Amino acid sequence: MSRALKAHLLLVLITFIWGATFVVIKNALAEITPLFFNAVRMLLATACLFLIFWRPILRIEWPTFRSGALVGIFLWAGYEFQTSGLRLTTPSKSGFLTGVSVVLVPVFLALFWRRKINQWTIIGVAAAFIGLVLMTVPGGANAWAEWSSVNSGDLLTLACAVAFAFQIIFLGRATQRYPFEQIAFLQTAVAAVLMFATIPMLETVRVVWSPAVIWAIVTTGILGTAVAFTVQAWAQQFTPATHTALIFTLEPVFAWLVSYIVLHERLGTRAAAGAMLILAGVLVSELKGSPPAANSVEAVA
């Protein structure tokens, strides 16, 4: 099996893990505040990565630290917005909204790194935006959307999508320059430090150490963070950014499937149409929107 094929298969696996954990986290948040939950899971992930990769970690130099810390800042922001938003919205909706980050990747590359954006990307972004409106904003009697009903959890999750888009971009650039073990450790360690530092300013910690909370921390900390981000850092050495983003579009699908099986959550006709438009927009943007010569994010360096 080639390294490229192995990278694609492993990315599908971690995407399933991320999709499945939406339900696990949603259940745990009834008994633990979101920022403290994130801090503990990230601390656990950091400890696991240090135990596994301590040799290359002890050889980290300043340029590597700077690059990994930048990835960690966006990782921290993405999880803080996502988990806070998940308290106020459903797991399937959170999954679909988070998935918009892969549409934002080519848009940000065009805006901030002057990469040319073609008509397919524009069509994909437009489809995803309409899908977002249909999925998150209910229709009114005299209008196609009642904007006053937008949930604050939806807005927080959209902010998370922006942060994760930058995390994908900067992670792709970092792993082309520095050892993936060092970058995987640095992004989780920096995120953990920022999470613990901001807790006193943003929330009053509340936690019940129930089996659901402990299970959520262990599964998300080890599988969803330590293992998943190490795999992503390794795989993005051999997988173009467009392929990585395309695989990540499966995350909201997995989130909805698990939510449907575990919580019996169903999407209404309007929301289902919005979800399909989001997926269509992502697929069009990623399959047609990036020219073959510019398949990797590192080309913007």
CSV table of C-alpha atoms in Angstrom, one decimal:
chain,number,residue,atom,x,y,z
A,1,MET,CA,0.0,0.0,0.0
A,2,SER,CA,1.4,3.4,-1.0
A,3,ARG,CA,1.9,6.1,1.6
A,4,ALA,CA,-0.6,8.3,-0.3
A,5,LEU,CA,-3.3,5.7,-0.2
A,6,LYS,CA,-2.6,5.0,3.5
A,7,ALA,CA,-2.8,8.7,4.2
A,8,HIS,CA,-6.2,8.9,2.5
A,9,LEU,CA,-7.6,5.9,4.4
A,10,LEU,CA,-6.3,7.2,7.8
A,11,LEU,CA,-7.8,10.6,7.1
A,12,VAL,CA,-11.2,8.9,6.5
A,13,LEU,CA,-10.8,7.0,9.8
A,14,ILE,CA,-10.0,10.1,11.9
A,15,THR,CA,-12.9,12.0,10.1
A,16,PHE,CA,-15.2,9.3,11.4
A,17,ILE,CA,-13.8,9.6,14.9
A,18,TRP,CA,-14.4,13.4,14.8
A,19,GLY,CA,-18.0,13.0,13.5
A,20,ALA,CA,-18.8,10.3,16.1
A,21,THR,CA,-17.6,12.5,19.0
A,22,PHE,CA,-20.1,15.2,18.4
A,23,VAL,CA,-22.7,13.1,20.2
A,24,VAL,CA,-20.3,12.0,23.0
A,25,ILE,CA,-19.4,15.7,23.7
A,26,LYS,CA,-23.0,16.8,23.5
A,27,ASN,CA,-23.9,14.3,26.2
A,28,ALA,CA,-20.9,15.3,28.4
A,29,LEU,CA,-21.6,19.0,28.3
A,30,ALA,CA,-24.7,18.5,30.5
A,31,GLU,CA,-22.2,17.9,33.4
A,32,ILE,CA,-19.1,19.9,32.5
A,33,THR,CA,-18.5,23.4,31.3
A,34,PRO,CA,-17.2,23.5,27.7
A,35,LEU,CA,-13.9,25.4,28.1
A,36,PHE,CA,-12.8,23.2,31.1
A,37,PHE,CA,-13.7,20.1,29.1
A,38,ASN,CA,-11.5,21.3,26.2
A,39,ALA,CA,-8.6,22.1,28.5
A,40,VAL,CA,-8.6,18.7,30.2
A,41,ARG,CA,-8.9,16.8,26.9
A,42,MET,CA,-6.1,18.8,25.3
A,43,LEU,CA,-3.9,18.3,28.4
A,44,LEU,CA,-4.5,14.6,28.1
A,45,ALA,CA,-3.6,14.7,24.4
A,46,THR,CA,-0.4,16.7,25.1
A,47,ALA,CA,0.7,14.2,27.8
A,48,CYS,CA,0.1,11.2,25.4
A,49,LEU,CA,2.0,12.8,22.6
A,50,PHE,CA,5.0,13.7,24.8
A,51,LEU,CA,5.2,10.1,26.1
A,52,ILE,CA,5.2,8.8,22.5
A,53,PHE,CA,7.3,11.4,20.7
A,54,TRP,CA,9.6,12.7,23.5
A,55,ARG,CA,12.8,12.3,21.6
A,56,PRO,CA,11.9,14.6,18.6
A,57,ILE,CA,10.0,16.9,21.0
A,58,LEU,CA,13.1,17.6,23.0
A,59,ARG,CA,14.9,18.7,19.8
A,60,ILE,CA,12.3,21.4,18.9
A,61,GLU,CA,14.0,24.5,17.6
A,62,TRP,CA,12.6,28.1,17.5
A,63,PRO,CA,11.4,28.1,13.9
A,64,THR,CA,9.5,24.9,14.5
A,65,PHE,CA,8.0,26.2,17.7
A,66,ARG,CA,6.8,29.4,16.0
A,67,SER,CA,5.1,27.5,13.2
A,68,GLY,CA,3.6,24.9,15.5
A,69,ALA,CA,2.4,27.6,17.9
A,70,LEU,CA,0.5,29.4,15.1
A,71,VAL,CA,-1.3,26.1,14.3
A,72,GLY,CA,-2.1,25.7,18.0
A,73,ILE,CA,-3.6,29.1,18.3
A,74,PHE,CA,-6.2,28.4,15.6
A,75,LEU,CA,-6.8,24.9,17.0
A,76,TRP,CA,-7.5,26.5,20.4
A,77,ALA,CA,-9.9,29.0,18.8
A,78,GLY,CA,-11.7,26.4,16.8
A,79,TYR,CA,-12.4,24.1,19.7
A,80,GLU,CA,-13.4,26.9,22.0
A,81,PHE,CA,-16.0,28.1,19.5
A,82,GLN,CA,-17.1,24.7,18.6
A,83,THR,CA,-17.7,23.2,22.1
A,84,SER,CA,-19.3,26.4,23.3
A,85,GLY,CA,-21.6,26.4,20.3
A,86,LEU,CA,-22.5,22.7,20.7
A,87,ARG,CA,-24.2,23.5,24.1
A,88,LEU,CA,-26.7,25.6,22.2
A,89,THR,CA,-27.2,23.6,18.9
A,90,THR,CA,-27.6,20.0,17.8
A,91,PRO,CA,-24.8,17.6,17.1
A,92,SER,CA,-25.7,17.2,13.4
A,93,LYS,CA,-26.1,20.9,12.8
A,94,SER,CA,-22.7,21.5,14.6
A,95,GLY,CA,-21.1,18.9,12.3
A,96,PHE,CA,-22.4,20.4,9.1
A,97,LEU,CA,-21.5,24.0,10.2
A,98,THR,CA,-18.0,22.9,11.2
A,99,GLY,CA,-17.6,21.2,7.8
A,100,VAL,CA,-17.9,24.6,6.1
A,101,SER,CA,-14.2,25.2,7.0
A,102,VAL,CA,-13.2,23.1,4.0
A,103,VAL,CA,-15.0,25.5,1.7
A,104,LEU,CA,-13.3,28.5,3.4
A,105,VAL,CA,-9.8,27.1,2.8
A,106,PRO,CA,-9.6,28.1,-0.9
A,107,VAL,CA,-11.4,31.4,-0.2
A,108,PHE,CA,-8.8,32.3,2.5
A,109,LEU,CA,-6.0,31.2,0.2
A,110,ALA,CA,-7.3,33.6,-2.4
A,111,LEU,CA,-7.9,36.5,0.0
A,112,PHE,CA,-4.7,36.3,2.1
A,113,TRP,CA,-2.2,34.5,-0.2
A,114,ARG,CA,-3.5,35.8,-3.5
A,115,ARG,CA,-4.2,32.4,-4.9
A,116,LYS,CA,-6.5,32.6,-8.0
A,117,ILE,CA,-10.1,31.5,-7.3
A,118,ASN,CA,-12.1,30.2,-10.2
A,119,GLN,CA,-15.8,30.1,-10.9
A,120,TRP,CA,-16.3,26.6,-9.5
A,121,THR,CA,-15.1,27.7,-6.1
A,122,ILE,CA,-17.4,30.7,-6.2
A,123,ILE,CA,-20.3,28.4,-7.1
A,124,GLY,CA,-19.4,26.1,-4.3
A,125,VAL,CA,-19.2,28.8,-1.7
A,126,ALA,CA,-22.5,30.3,-2.8
A,127,ALA,CA,-24.2,26.8,-2.6
A,128,ALA,CA,-22.8,26.3,0.9
A,129,PHE,CA,-24.0,29.7,2.0
A,130,ILE,CA,-27.5,29.1,0.8
A,131,GLY,CA,-27.3,25.7,2.5
A,132,LEU,CA,-26.3,27.3,5.7
A,133,VAL,CA,-29.2,29.6,5.6
A,134,LEU,CA,-31.7,26.8,5.0
A,135,MET,CA,-30.2,24.6,7.7
A,136,THR,CA,-29.8,27.2,10.5
A,137,VAL,CA,-32.5,29.8,9.8
A,138,PRO,CA,-36.1,28.6,9.8
A,139,GLY,CA,-38.5,29.9,7.1
A,140,GLY,CA,-41.2,32.4,8.0
A,141,ALA,CA,-44.7,32.8,6.8
A,142,ASN,CA,-43.8,35.8,4.6
A,143,ALA,CA,-40.1,35.3,4.1
A,144,TRP,CA,-37.7,32.5,3.1
A,145,ALA,CA,-35.7,33.0,6.3
A,146,GLU,CA,-36.4,34.4,9.7
A,147,TRP,CA,-33.0,35.9,10.6
A,148,SER,CA,-34.1,36.8,14.1
A,149,SER,CA,-34.2,33.1,15.0
A,150,VAL,CA,-30.5,32.4,14.4
A,151,ASN,CA,-29.1,30.5,17.4
A,152,SER,CA,-26.1,31.9,19.1
A,153,GLY,CA,-24.7,28.4,19.0
A,154,ASP,CA,-24.9,28.5,15.2
A,155,LEU,CA,-22.8,31.7,15.1
A,156,LEU,CA,-20.2,30.3,17.5
A,157,THR,CA,-19.9,27.2,15.3
A,158,LEU,CA,-19.5,29.3,12.2
A,159,ALA,CA,-16.6,31.1,14.0
A,160,CYS,CA,-15.1,27.7,14.7
A,161,ALA,CA,-15.2,26.9,11.0
A,162,VAL,CA,-13.2,30.0,10.2
A,163,ALA,CA,-10.6,29.0,12.8
A,164,PHE,CA,-10.3,25.4,11.6
A,165,ALA,CA,-9.9,26.6,8.0
A,166,PHE,CA,-6.8,28.5,9.0
A,167,GLN,CA,-5.6,25.5,11.1
A,168,ILE,CA,-5.8,23.3,7.9
A,169,ILE,CA,-3.8,25.9,5.9
A,170,PHE,CA,-1.1,26.5,8.5
A,171,LEU,CA,-0.8,22.8,9.4
A,172,GLY,CA,-0.3,21.9,5.8
A,173,ARG,CA,2.5,24.5,5.5
A,174,ALA,CA,4.2,23.5,8.8
A,175,THR,CA,4.3,19.7,8.1
A,176,GLN,CA,6.1,20.4,4.8
A,177,ARG,CA,8.9,22.1,6.7
A,178,TYR,CA,9.2,20.4,10.1
A,179,PRO,CA,8.8,16.9,11.6
A,180,PHE,CA,5.1,16.0,12.0
A,181,GLU,CA,5.7,14.7,15.5
A,182,GLN,CA,6.9,18.1,16.7
A,183,ILE,CA,4.0,20.0,15.0
A,184,ALA,CA,1.4,17.6,16.4
A,185,PHE,CA,2.7,18.0,19.9
A,186,LEU,CA,3.1,21.8,19.6
A,187,GLN,CA,-0.4,22.5,18.4
A,188,THR,CA,-2.0,20.5,21.2
A,189,ALA,CA,0.4,21.9,23.9
A,190,VAL,CA,-0.2,25.5,22.8
A,191,ALA,CA,-3.9,24.9,22.6
A,192,ALA,CA,-3.9,23.4,26.1
A,193,VAL,CA,-2.0,26.3,27.6
A,194,LEU,CA,-4.4,28.9,26.0
A,195,MET,CA,-7.4,26.9,27.2
A,196,PHE,CA,-6.4,26.8,30.8
A,197,ALA,CA,-5.3,30.5,30.7
A,198,THR,CA,-8.6,31.7,29.4
A,199,ILE,CA,-10.9,29.7,31.6
A,200,PRO,CA,-10.9,32.1,34.5
A,201,MET,CA,-11.9,35.0,32.2
A,202,LEU,CA,-14.6,33.2,30.3
A,203,GLU,CA,-16.5,30.7,32.5
A,204,THR,CA,-17.2,29.5,35.9
A,205,VAL,CA,-16.0,25.9,36.0
A,206,ARG,CA,-18.7,23.3,36.7
A,207,VAL,CA,-18.0,19.6,36.5
A,208,VAL,CA,-19.5,16.3,37.7
A,209,TRP,CA,-17.0,13.5,37.2
A,210,SER,CA,-19.6,11.1,35.9
A,211,PRO,CA,-18.8,8.1,33.6
A,212,ALA,CA,-20.2,10.1,30.6
A,213,VAL,CA,-17.8,13.0,31.3
A,214,ILE,CA,-14.8,10.7,31.9
A,215,TRP,CA,-15.5,8.7,28.8
A,216,ALA,CA,-15.9,11.8,26.7
A,217,ILE,CA,-12.5,13.2,27.9
A,218,VAL,CA,-10.7,9.9,27.3
A,219,THR,CA,-12.1,9.3,23.8
A,220,THR,CA,-11.8,12.8,22.6
A,221,GLY,CA,-8.4,13.4,24.3
A,222,ILE,CA,-6.7,10.2,23.1
A,223,LEU,CA,-8.6,9.3,19.9
A,224,GLY,CA,-10.1,12.6,18.7
A,225,THR,CA,-7.0,14.7,19.6
A,226,ALA,CA,-3.7,12.9,20.2
A,227,VAL,CA,-4.2,10.2,17.6
A,228,ALA,CA,-6.3,12.2,15.1
A,229,PHE,CA,-4.0,15.3,14.9
A,230,THR,CA,-0.9,13.1,14.7
A,231,VAL,CA,-2.4,11.2,11.8
A,232,GLN,CA,-3.5,14.5,10.1
A,233,ALA,CA,0.0,16.0,10.6
A,234,TRP,CA,1.6,12.9,9.1
A,235,ALA,CA,-0.9,12.5,6.3
A,236,GLN,CA,-0.7,16.1,5.0
A,237,GLN,CA,2.8,15.4,4.0
A,238,PHE,CA,1.5,13.0,1.3
A,239,THR,CA,-2.0,14.3,0.7
A,240,PRO,CA,-2.8,17.5,-1.3
A,241,ALA,CA,-4.7,20.0,0.8
A,242,THR,CA,-7.7,19.7,-1.6
A,243,HIS,CA,-7.9,16.0,-1.0
A,244,THR,CA,-7.6,16.5,2.8
A,245,ALA,CA,-10.4,19.0,2.7
A,246,LEU,CA,-12.6,16.8,0.5
A,247,ILE,CA,-12.2,13.9,3.0
A,248,PHE,CA,-13.1,16.2,5.9
A,249,THR,CA,-16.5,16.8,4.2
A,250,LEU,CA,-17.4,13.4,5.5
A,251,GLU,CA,-17.3,14.7,9.1
A,252,PRO,CA,-20.8,16.2,9.1
A,253,VAL,CA,-22.2,13.1,7.4
A,254,PHE,CA,-20.7,10.9,10.1
A,255,ALA,CA,-22.0,13.3,12.8
A,256,TRP,CA,-25.5,13.2,11.4
A,257,LEU,CA,-25.4,9.3,11.1
A,258,VAL,CA,-24.2,8.8,14.7
A,259,SER,CA,-26.7,11.5,15.9
A,260,TYR,CA,-29.5,9.7,14.1
A,261,ILE,CA,-28.6,6.3,15.5
A,262,VAL,CA,-27.9,7.4,19.1
A,263,LEU,CA,-30.2,10.4,19.6
A,264,HIS,CA,-32.8,9.6,16.9
A,265,GLU,CA,-32.2,13.1,15.6
A,266,ARG,CA,-33.9,13.8,12.3
A,267,LEU,CA,-33.5,16.7,9.9
A,268,GLY,CA,-36.6,18.4,8.5
A,269,THR,CA,-37.1,18.9,4.8
A,270,ARG,CA,-35.7,22.4,4.8
A,271,ALA,CA,-32.7,21.5,7.0
A,272,ALA,CA,-32.0,18.4,5.0
A,273,ALA,CA,-32.0,20.4,1.7
A,274,GLY,CA,-29.6,22.9,3.4
A,275,ALA,CA,-27.3,20.0,4.4
A,276,MET,CA,-27.2,18.6,0.9
A,277,LEU,CA,-26.4,22.1,-0.5
A,278,ILE,CA,-23.5,22.4,2.0
A,279,LEU,CA,-22.1,19.1,0.9
A,280,ALA,CA,-22.6,19.9,-2.8
A,281,GLY,CA,-20.9,23.2,-2.3
A,282,VAL,CA,-18.0,21.6,-0.6
A,283,LEU,CA,-17.7,18.9,-3.2
A,284,VAL,CA,-17.9,21.4,-6.1
A,285,SER,CA,-15.4,23.7,-4.5
A,286,GLU,CA,-12.9,21.0,-3.7
A,287,LEU,CA,-13.2,18.8,-6.9
A,288,LYS,CA,-13.5,21.7,-9.4
A,289,GLY,CA,-12.3,24.7,-7.6
A,290,SER,CA,-8.5,24.0,-7.3
A,291,PRO,CA,-6.3,23.7,-10.3
A,292,PRO,CA,-4.0,20.6,-10.4
A,293,ALA,CA,-0.9,22.8,-10.2
A,294,ALA,CA,-2.0,24.3,-6.9
A,295,ASN,CA,-3.2,21.3,-5.0
A,296,SER,CA,-1.2,21.9,-1.9
A,297,VAL,CA,-1.4,24.6,0.7
A,298,GLU,CA,2.3,24.7,1.0
A,299,ALA,CA,2.5,26.3,-2.4
A,300,VAL,CA,1.4,29.6,-0.8
A,301,ALA,CA,4.6,29.8,1.4
